[in-house]
Each structure stands twice: as C-alpha cells, then as structure tokens.
Amino acid sequence: MIGSSSGKFLGILTNKDYRLSRDDLNLPVDSYMTKKENVIYAEKGISLSEANDIIWEHKLNCLPILTKEGNLKYLVFRKDYEERKNNPNSLLDENKRYVVGAGINTRDYEERIPALVEAGVDLLCMDSSDGFSIWQKNTIDFVREKYGDSVKIGAGNVVDAEGFRYLAEAGADFIKVGVGGGSICITREQKGIGRGQASALIDVISERDKYFKETGIYIPVCSDGGIVHDHHITIALALGADFVMMGRYFARFDESPTRVVKVGNNYVKEYWGEGSNRARNWQRYDLGENKNKLSFEEGVDSYIPYAGSLKDNLQITIAKIKSTMCNCGATSIKQLHEVARLTLVSDVSISEGSAHDVILKEIDNTFKA
C-alpha cells in the first residue's frame, strides 16, 4: 500500500517481478503501482460479511477499507476468512483478533503490566506456585487502582478454601488450583508442600460455590496440574473446574517451541519445569547473596513422547470430552458440574477398567481385501 504525506490512499504496489536497472531507480513509485481509481476498495462502515462478499466476487486477496476522506483504515484479507472458516472455535475478541494472555510475576509488575496493556494484552495471570500471599494481593491492587475492571487478572496457585477466599476477596478474576501436581514438578518431595489435585479441587470448588451464594460473584477456577490422559481433563471439569492447564499436553506437539529428538528408538520433545535448574534465573528466584547455598530445584528437565500435530490430536481429545459429558447427561460444562457423579475407586477397579484377562493382538496396519 502507498500513501501520501497527508495520509491519503494512493494505490497498491503490484507484485510483478521487476528487474530494475540503475536508471529505473530514479522513476517515481507510482509508475509501478495500481492507482487508486483502478483499485477495488470499500468505505469504512461496511460489515465484515459485506467485505468478504466483495473479496469473493472480485477474486481479491485483499480489500482496502478507506475513510470518507480517502485515508486507509483497515485491510481485509481473503486468507483471514479462510482461517476463520477452518478454525471456527478460535478465541477472538470483538475485533476478530486472537485473545492473548500474558504471565506476570509479583516483582516487576509495575513496569511489566503497563507495557503489556499498551501492547494490547487481553488478560494477565500471575505465574506462581504459591498464590496465598500478600504479594499477589498487592499486584491485584495495583491493577484495580490503575485500570479498574478493564484489565482481567488471574491469581494462584492455591490448594484450599482459605487460599481461594483470600484471592477472591483481593479481587482476582480467576484462580488457579494445584501445587506440586505437574508432571515435571517436584515441589512436594523437595519441600513437603502441596496437595492431591482432586482433594484440592473439591475443597476450593466448595468455597467457590459458597462465595458465589454470598456475593453473587462467580470466579472461574483453573485446575493446574495432574493432567496426563484425556480423561483427566473431564474428571477435573466434573470436579468443578471451569478450565484446565495443559502444559504437558501441548508440549508433545509440533507447535510447541522445542525440537523433536530421537532417544533410543523413540521420538521425543524436551519438556522442563519452571522450577528446574534450566528455567531458573535471578528474575524469578532472587535468593540474594546466598543463592549458591540456598538454591535447589523444584522441577525436572525431561523428555515427553512426541505426538505429531496438535490439530489432529486435539480433535480426538475434544471428542472424548464431549462423549463423556453425554454419558453424564451434560451438554455444557456448567451442566456437567451439576449432574456428574464422583466416586472413590480402588486399585482393582482401575485394573478392570482397562483391557484384562486377554491376550492382545498385534495390530497390523496393512489391510487386505
């Protein structure tokens, strides 16, 4: 796109592969562009649906949207329509942009939060294994004093009713539950701190519902830790969680940032805990002058089985969750909270819940007519 110094839209540079000589470099730009009068465009105020209709009707890759004064306001791309059609469940804001969250700490939040808000972040989440602290309250107070309710911030992690109540009264928009339950977390064995994930959820959810009856304020709860198999997600939701943390789940796929490596005869991806030696740094763990004496790890550096594409696997996971919800007679997470029935199980019941007392066949992927 080309504009003048006054901001007026003048036209579009063409995509032709020009081979310019030294003399050609002195030619004006408009000699290589499609001028405004030959460009198909629309004026501000047109709906997205109408813009897409124009794109398809004229076989365009991009439709400029201009103001009445002739200034370029927006660009509507054909590829965005196709992206939305192929991914209808994308989490978008009112301007069709992806919703983006950012992790923060309770140390440099006064500098970090304003920068994130200016960049357009949609929500913030304090990244800590211990959320029951005055530091998290101070961070929430800062957000409320500076931005009111316009900036959403999550807090945690906690494992009991008292911790939930503290963060709820501090003004958290959502609260994470779980200490020491992650697959790469060794906090419990290192410090003796933490709680079984199901027990923590049951306690916190009970307090969440009690707080809602008292105040009319419903605070979503995230189950953070202990998700290994797909059915663990559904169990966490049935226990009362509104959503789950899925670090291990996403770490297995092509879309995660680590590389695929081969260990033995298996393909794996690297996966490490935030409390591991690999992830620790002075900004997250400031131990002062005694850092060499007091430093110890609360996470491991590990591998996780490589699982290919996220999209294919996620569709299977969602299908399992929906199927289990149907078995419970629920068509929404809210309804699952109400109708799911939970029971204690024994080692025997777990064993009989899998294939047993049979000789499994080796699967031959070669199908014969």
Short mmCIF file of C-alpha atoms in Angstrom, two decimals:
data_model
loop_
_atom_site.label_atom_id
_atom_site.label_comp_id
_atom_site.label_asym_id
_atom_site.label_seq_id
_atom_site.Cartn_x
_atom_site.Cartn_y
_atom_site.Cartn_z
CA MET A 1 0.00 0.00 0.00
CA ILE A 2 1.19 3.51 -0.79
CA GLY A 3 0.02 6.72 0.85
CA SER A 4 0.88 10.38 0.57
CA SER A 5 2.33 12.60 3.28
CA SER A 6 -1.24 13.74 4.01
CA GLY A 7 -2.27 10.12 4.69
CA LYS A 8 -4.37 9.73 1.56
CA PHE A 9 -4.55 6.29 -0.04
CA LEU A 10 -2.91 6.42 -3.48
CA GLY A 11 -2.80 2.83 -4.65
CA ILE A 12 -1.21 -0.59 -4.35
CA LEU A 13 2.27 -1.67 -5.42
CA THR A 14 1.99 -4.54 -7.88
CA ASN A 15 3.51 -7.97 -7.29
CA LYS A 16 5.31 -8.13 -10.64
CA ASP A 17 8.94 -9.15 -10.56
CA TYR A 18 10.54 -6.01 -11.93
CA ARG A 19 14.21 -6.18 -12.81
CA LEU A 20 15.27 -2.59 -12.31
CA SER A 21 18.26 -1.02 -13.97
CA ARG A 22 20.19 1.78 -12.28
CA ASP A 23 18.21 4.33 -14.33
CA ASP A 24 14.89 2.75 -13.36
CA LEU A 25 15.60 3.51 -9.71
CA ASN A 26 15.04 7.17 -10.47
CA LEU A 27 11.49 6.57 -11.74
CA PRO A 28 8.60 7.58 -9.44
CA VAL A 29 6.94 4.85 -7.39
CA ASP A 30 3.56 5.47 -8.99
CA SER A 31 4.88 4.11 -12.26
CA TYR A 32 4.98 0.66 -10.63
CA MET A 33 1.65 0.76 -8.80
CA THR A 34 -2.03 0.19 -9.43
CA LYS A 35 -3.57 3.60 -8.91
CA LYS A 36 -6.48 4.22 -6.57
CA GLU A 37 -9.02 4.67 -9.37
CA ASN A 38 -8.20 1.14 -10.57
CA VAL A 39 -8.26 -0.45 -7.11
CA ILE A 40 -11.39 -2.15 -5.75
CA TYR A 41 -11.95 -0.84 -2.22
CA ALA A 42 -14.76 -0.16 0.27
CA GLU A 43 -15.54 2.66 2.68
CA LYS A 44 -15.43 2.50 6.45
CA GLY A 45 -18.73 1.26 7.89
CA ILE A 46 -19.04 -1.79 5.69
CA SER A 47 -19.66 -5.03 7.58
CA LEU A 48 -17.12 -7.84 7.57
CA SER A 49 -19.64 -10.07 5.80
CA GLU A 50 -20.10 -7.49 3.04
CA ALA A 51 -16.34 -7.07 2.71
CA ASN A 52 -15.89 -10.81 2.31
CA ASP A 53 -18.59 -10.86 -0.37
CA ILE A 54 -16.65 -8.22 -2.34
CA ILE A 55 -13.44 -10.22 -1.96
CA TRP A 56 -15.06 -13.38 -3.31
CA GLU A 57 -16.98 -11.61 -6.06
CA HIS A 58 -13.88 -9.91 -7.47
CA LYS A 59 -11.43 -12.72 -6.60
CA LEU A 60 -9.28 -10.42 -4.44
CA ASN A 61 -6.60 -11.33 -1.94
CA CYS A 62 -7.02 -8.07 -0.04
CA LEU A 63 -9.69 -5.37 0.23
CA PRO A 64 -8.63 -1.89 1.45
CA ILE A 65 -11.16 -0.08 3.66
CA LEU A 66 -10.96 3.72 3.36
CA THR A 67 -12.44 6.59 5.32
CA LYS A 68 -14.62 9.18 3.55
CA GLU A 69 -11.53 11.39 3.40
CA GLY A 70 -9.70 8.71 1.48
CA ASN A 71 -7.39 7.54 4.27
CA LEU A 72 -6.58 3.83 4.63
CA LYS A 73 -8.31 2.50 7.77
CA TYR A 74 -8.30 -1.31 7.52
CA LEU A 75 -7.23 -4.20 5.32
CA VAL A 76 -9.48 -7.25 4.96
CA PHE A 77 -7.63 -10.34 3.74
CA ARG A 78 -9.04 -13.37 1.97
CA LYS A 79 -6.78 -15.66 4.00
CA ASP A 80 -8.36 -14.43 7.26
CA TYR A 81 -11.80 -15.59 6.05
CA GLU A 82 -10.40 -19.00 5.20
CA GLU A 83 -8.59 -19.16 8.55
CA ARG A 84 -11.81 -18.43 10.47
CA LYS A 85 -13.78 -20.93 8.38
CA ASN A 86 -11.22 -23.68 9.01
CA ASN A 87 -10.95 -22.82 12.72
CA PRO A 88 -14.44 -21.72 13.85
CA ASN A 89 -13.66 -22.24 17.55
CA SER A 90 -10.79 -19.74 17.67
CA LEU A 91 -10.97 -17.47 20.71
CA LEU A 92 -11.34 -13.96 19.27
CA ASP A 93 -12.19 -10.54 20.65
CA GLU A 94 -14.85 -8.16 19.30
CA ASN A 95 -12.43 -7.03 16.58
CA LYS A 96 -11.81 -10.60 15.36
CA ARG A 97 -8.33 -10.63 16.88
CA TYR A 98 -6.94 -13.57 18.82
CA VAL A 99 -7.35 -13.24 22.58
CA VAL A 100 -3.87 -13.12 24.13
CA GLY A 101 -2.85 -13.61 27.74
CA ALA A 102 0.50 -12.96 29.46
CA GLY A 103 2.17 -14.36 32.55
CA ILE A 104 3.47 -11.88 35.11
CA ASN A 105 5.25 -12.06 38.46
CA THR A 106 4.87 -10.10 41.67
CA ARG A 107 8.25 -8.36 41.43
CA ASP A 108 8.36 -6.10 38.35
CA TYR A 109 4.62 -5.83 37.73
CA GLU A 110 4.62 -2.02 37.93
CA GLU A 111 6.76 -1.88 34.78
CA ARG A 112 5.59 -5.04 33.04
CA ILE A 113 1.79 -4.65 33.31
CA PRO A 114 1.55 -1.15 31.73
CA ALA A 115 3.76 -2.32 28.85
CA LEU A 116 1.58 -5.38 28.29
CA VAL A 117 -1.66 -3.39 28.43
CA GLU A 118 -0.26 -0.87 25.95
CA ALA A 119 0.65 -3.76 23.64
CA GLY A 120 -2.99 -4.91 23.74
CA VAL A 121 -2.92 -7.91 26.08
CA ASP A 122 -6.39 -9.27 26.92
CA LEU A 123 -5.71 -10.85 30.31
CA LEU A 124 -2.93 -11.31 32.84
CA CYS A 125 -2.05 -14.27 35.03
CA MET A 126 0.34 -14.36 37.95
CA ASP A 127 2.76 -17.22 37.42
CA SER A 128 3.48 -18.68 40.84
CA SER A 129 3.22 -21.99 42.66
CA ASP A 130 2.23 -20.13 45.86
CA GLY A 131 -0.65 -17.71 45.38
CA PHE A 132 -1.73 -17.35 49.01
CA SER A 133 0.48 -14.30 49.60
CA ILE A 134 0.37 -10.56 50.22
CA TRP A 135 2.47 -10.06 47.07
CA GLN A 136 -0.33 -11.31 44.85
CA LYS A 137 -2.83 -9.09 46.67
CA ASN A 138 -0.54 -6.10 46.10
CA THR A 139 -0.34 -6.91 42.39
CA ILE A 140 -4.13 -7.14 42.08
CA ASP A 141 -4.48 -3.85 44.00
CA PHE A 142 -2.13 -2.20 41.50
CA VAL A 143 -4.23 -3.39 38.57
CA ARG A 144 -7.51 -2.27 40.13
CA GLU A 145 -6.17 1.16 41.09
CA LYS A 146 -4.68 1.80 37.65
CA TYR A 147 -7.18 0.07 35.33
CA GLY A 148 -10.26 -0.74 37.38
CA ASP A 149 -12.09 -3.78 35.99
CA SER A 150 -10.96 -3.19 32.40
CA VAL A 151 -7.91 -5.45 32.85
CA LYS A 152 -8.57 -9.06 33.84
CA ILE A 153 -6.04 -10.75 36.12
CA GLY A 154 -5.82 -14.32 37.41
CA ALA A 155 -4.13 -15.42 40.63
CA GLY A 156 -2.87 -18.60 42.28
CA ASN A 157 -1.95 -21.26 42.85
CA VAL A 158 -3.87 -22.36 45.96
CA VAL A 159 -5.00 -25.72 47.32
CA ASP A 160 -7.66 -24.98 49.94
CA ALA A 161 -10.74 -22.91 50.74
CA GLU A 162 -8.82 -20.32 52.76
CA GLY A 163 -6.44 -19.62 49.87
CA PHE A 164 -9.34 -19.24 47.44
CA ARG A 165 -11.21 -16.88 49.77
CA TYR A 166 -8.12 -14.71 50.19
CA LEU A 167 -7.59 -14.23 46.46
CA ALA A 168 -11.32 -13.86 45.76
CA GLU A 169 -11.62 -11.02 48.27
CA ALA A 170 -8.44 -9.50 46.82
CA GLY A 171 -10.28 -9.19 43.51
CA ALA A 172 -8.88 -11.99 41.30
CA ASP A 173 -10.84 -12.60 38.10
CA PHE A 174 -9.96 -16.31 38.07
CA ILE A 175 -7.99 -18.57 40.38
CA LYS A 176 -5.63 -21.47 39.65
CA VAL A 177 -5.66 -24.57 41.84
CA GLY A 178 -2.79 -27.01 42.32
CA VAL A 179 0.63 -27.20 43.98
CA GLY A 180 3.11 -29.95 43.10
CA GLY A 181 0.85 -31.93 40.77
CA GLY A 182 2.53 -31.16 37.45
CA SER A 183 4.39 -33.96 35.68
CA ILE A 184 7.68 -32.03 35.84
CA CYS A 185 7.14 -30.61 39.35
CA ILE A 186 8.97 -31.99 42.41
CA THR A 187 7.87 -29.35 44.91
CA ARG A 188 6.16 -31.89 47.14
CA GLU A 189 9.16 -34.18 47.50
CA GLN A 190 11.58 -31.27 47.86
CA LYS A 191 9.62 -29.15 50.35
CA GLY A 192 6.67 -31.24 51.54
CA ILE A 193 4.28 -28.60 50.19
CA GLY A 194 1.23 -29.38 48.08
CA ARG A 195 -1.91 -31.46 47.96
CA GLY A 196 -3.58 -34.11 45.84
CA GLN A 197 -5.21 -32.40 42.89
CA ALA A 198 -8.67 -33.89 43.34
CA SER A 199 -8.72 -33.08 47.07
CA ALA A 200 -7.60 -29.51 46.40
CA LEU A 201 -10.26 -29.01 43.72
CA ILE A 202 -13.08 -30.39 45.87
CA ASP A 203 -12.15 -28.05 48.73
CA VAL A 204 -11.72 -24.97 46.53
CA ILE A 205 -14.85 -25.59 44.43
CA SER A 206 -16.95 -25.90 47.58
CA GLU A 207 -15.65 -22.50 48.73
CA ARG A 208 -16.14 -21.04 45.23
CA ASP A 209 -19.82 -22.03 45.26
CA LYS A 210 -20.21 -20.70 48.82
CA TYR A 211 -18.61 -17.38 47.80
CA PHE A 212 -20.98 -17.15 44.82
CA LYS A 213 -24.06 -17.62 47.04
CA GLU A 214 -22.80 -14.94 49.42
CA THR A 215 -21.76 -12.30 46.89
CA GLY A 216 -23.29 -13.19 43.51
CA ILE A 217 -19.76 -13.12 42.07
CA TYR A 218 -18.74 -16.28 40.21
CA ILE A 219 -14.98 -16.76 39.98
CA PRO A 220 -13.80 -19.33 37.39
CA VAL A 221 -11.35 -21.93 38.64
CA CYS A 222 -8.47 -23.47 36.66
CA SER A 223 -7.23 -26.96 37.52
CA ASP A 224 -3.45 -26.70 37.16
CA GLY A 225 -1.52 -29.97 37.30
CA GLY A 226 -2.11 -33.70 37.11
CA ILE A 227 -3.41 -33.80 33.52
CA VAL A 228 -1.78 -36.80 31.82
CA HIS A 229 -4.55 -38.65 29.99
CA ASP A 230 -7.52 -37.15 28.16
CA HIS A 231 -9.99 -38.40 30.75
CA HIS A 232 -8.17 -36.42 33.44
CA ILE A 233 -9.47 -33.26 31.78
CA THR A 234 -13.06 -34.45 32.06
CA ILE A 235 -12.54 -35.52 35.68
CA ALA A 236 -11.18 -32.06 36.55
CA LEU A 237 -14.20 -30.43 34.89
CA ALA A 238 -16.56 -32.83 36.66
CA LEU A 239 -14.95 -31.90 39.98
CA GLY A 240 -15.99 -28.30 39.30
CA ALA A 241 -13.12 -26.71 37.38
CA ASP A 242 -14.06 -24.29 34.61
CA PHE A 243 -10.89 -24.87 32.59
CA VAL A 244 -7.58 -26.71 32.89
CA MET A 245 -3.86 -26.05 32.49
CA MET A 246 -2.38 -28.33 29.82
CA GLY A 247 1.38 -27.77 29.76
CA ARG A 248 2.33 -31.43 29.31
CA TYR A 249 -0.44 -31.91 26.77
CA PHE A 250 0.70 -29.13 24.43
CA ALA A 251 4.43 -29.82 24.89
CA ARG A 252 4.14 -33.04 22.84
CA PHE A 253 3.19 -31.46 19.53
CA ASP A 254 4.87 -29.89 16.51
CA GLU A 255 3.55 -26.47 17.51
CA SER A 256 5.46 -26.37 20.81
CA PRO A 257 8.80 -24.50 20.58
CA THR A 258 11.17 -27.36 21.43
CA ARG A 259 12.77 -29.56 18.79
CA VAL A 260 11.98 -33.20 18.09
CA VAL A 261 14.85 -35.51 19.07
CA LYS A 262 15.35 -39.25 18.90
CA VAL A 263 16.20 -41.08 22.12
CA GLY A 264 16.75 -44.78 21.57
CA ASN A 265 14.07 -45.86 19.11
CA ASN A 266 11.56 -43.21 20.15
CA TYR A 267 10.96 -39.63 19.07
CA VAL A 268 10.52 -37.20 21.94
CA LYS A 269 10.39 -33.49 22.73
CA GLU A 270 12.10 -31.65 25.54
CA TYR A 271 9.93 -30.54 28.46
CA TRP A 272 11.14 -28.90 31.65
CA GLY A 273 9.64 -27.40 34.76
CA GLU A 274 9.72 -23.72 35.65
CA GLY A 275 11.38 -24.70 38.92
CA SER A 276 14.09 -26.73 37.17
CA ASN A 277 17.69 -25.61 37.02
CA ARG A 278 17.28 -24.99 33.28
CA ALA A 279 14.49 -22.45 33.83
CA ARG A 280 15.67 -20.77 37.00
CA ASN A 281 17.01 -17.23 36.80
CA TRP A 282 17.51 -14.30 39.15
CA GLN A 283 14.33 -12.57 37.98
CA ARG A 284 12.16 -15.49 39.07
CA TYR A 285 14.19 -16.73 42.05
CA ASP A 286 16.12 -13.93 43.74
CA LEU A 287 17.85 -15.60 46.69
CA GLY A 288 20.20 -12.71 47.42
CA GLU A 289 23.83 -13.22 48.37
CA ASN A 290 23.27 -16.82 49.47
CA LYS A 291 21.89 -18.01 46.13
CA ASN A 292 24.64 -20.62 45.66
CA LYS A 293 23.98 -22.11 49.09
CA LEU A 294 20.18 -21.89 49.14
CA SER A 295 19.30 -22.75 45.55
CA PHE A 296 17.56 -26.07 44.93
CA GLU A 297 15.34 -27.35 42.15
CA GLU A 298 11.59 -27.77 42.27
CA GLY A 299 11.24 -29.13 38.73
CA VAL A 300 12.91 -31.62 36.41
CA ASP A 301 14.40 -31.38 32.92
CA SER A 302 12.86 -34.18 30.88
CA TYR A 303 11.56 -35.59 27.62
CA ILE A 304 7.97 -36.27 26.62
CA PRO A 305 6.76 -38.63 23.85
CA TYR A 306 6.34 -36.81 20.55
CA ALA A 307 2.73 -36.87 19.33
CA GLY A 308 2.71 -35.08 15.95
CA SER A 309 0.19 -32.39 15.01
CA LEU A 310 -1.82 -30.55 17.65
CA LYS A 311 -4.93 -30.16 15.50
CA ASP A 312 -5.42 -33.86 14.86
CA ASN A 313 -4.85 -34.86 18.48
CA LEU A 314 -6.91 -32.02 19.94
CA GLN A 315 -9.93 -33.06 17.89
CA ILE A 316 -9.73 -36.55 19.40
CA THR A 317 -9.38 -35.13 22.92
CA ILE A 318 -12.41 -32.87 22.47
CA ALA A 319 -14.41 -35.77 21.03
CA LYS A 320 -13.63 -37.83 24.15
CA ILE A 321 -14.65 -34.99 26.46
CA LYS A 322 -17.94 -34.48 24.62
CA SER A 323 -18.67 -38.20 24.64
CA THR A 324 -18.06 -38.45 28.39
CA MET A 325 -20.26 -35.41 29.01
CA CYS A 326 -23.05 -37.06 27.00
CA ASN A 327 -22.66 -40.18 29.15
CA CYS A 328 -23.28 -37.94 32.15
CA GLY A 329 -26.26 -36.25 30.51
CA ALA A 330 -24.50 -32.88 30.20
CA THR A 331 -24.26 -30.61 27.17
CA SER A 332 -22.23 -27.84 28.84
CA ILE A 333 -19.51 -27.56 31.46
CA LYS A 334 -21.93 -25.81 33.80
CA GLN A 335 -24.36 -28.70 33.47
CA LEU A 336 -21.54 -31.21 33.99
CA HIS A 337 -20.80 -29.53 37.33
CA GLU A 338 -24.40 -30.21 38.35
CA VAL A 339 -25.01 -33.75 37.09
CA ALA A 340 -21.63 -35.54 37.26
CA ARG A 341 -21.37 -38.21 39.94
CA LEU A 342 -17.99 -38.79 41.57
CA THR A 343 -16.93 -41.92 43.44
CA LEU A 344 -13.79 -43.32 45.02
CA VAL A 345 -12.13 -46.17 43.14
CA SER A 346 -9.82 -48.98 44.23
CA ASP A 347 -6.77 -50.45 42.54
CA VAL A 348 -8.91 -53.40 41.45
CA SER A 349 -11.47 -51.13 39.78
CA ILE A 350 -8.68 -49.30 37.95
CA SER A 351 -7.27 -52.61 36.71
CA GLU A 352 -10.61 -53.88 35.48
CA GLY A 353 -11.22 -50.57 33.76
CA SER A 354 -8.54 -51.45 31.24
CA ALA A 355 -8.17 -54.50 29.00
CA HIS A 356 -7.55 -57.54 31.22
CA ASP A 357 -7.50 -61.33 31.14
CA VAL A 358 -6.99 -61.40 27.38
CA ILE A 359 -4.06 -61.72 25.01
CA LEU A 360 -3.91 -58.56 22.91
CA LYS A 361 -3.35 -58.98 19.19
CA GLU A 362 -0.52 -57.16 17.48
CA ILE A 363 -2.10 -54.53 15.24
CA ASP A 364 -1.30 -54.94 11.54
CA ASN A 365 -1.87 -51.69 9.69
CA THR A 366 -1.81 -53.45 6.32
CA PHE A 367 -5.40 -54.02 5.29
CA LYS A 368 -6.04 -56.87 2.88
CA ALA A 369 -9.12 -57.29 0.70
#
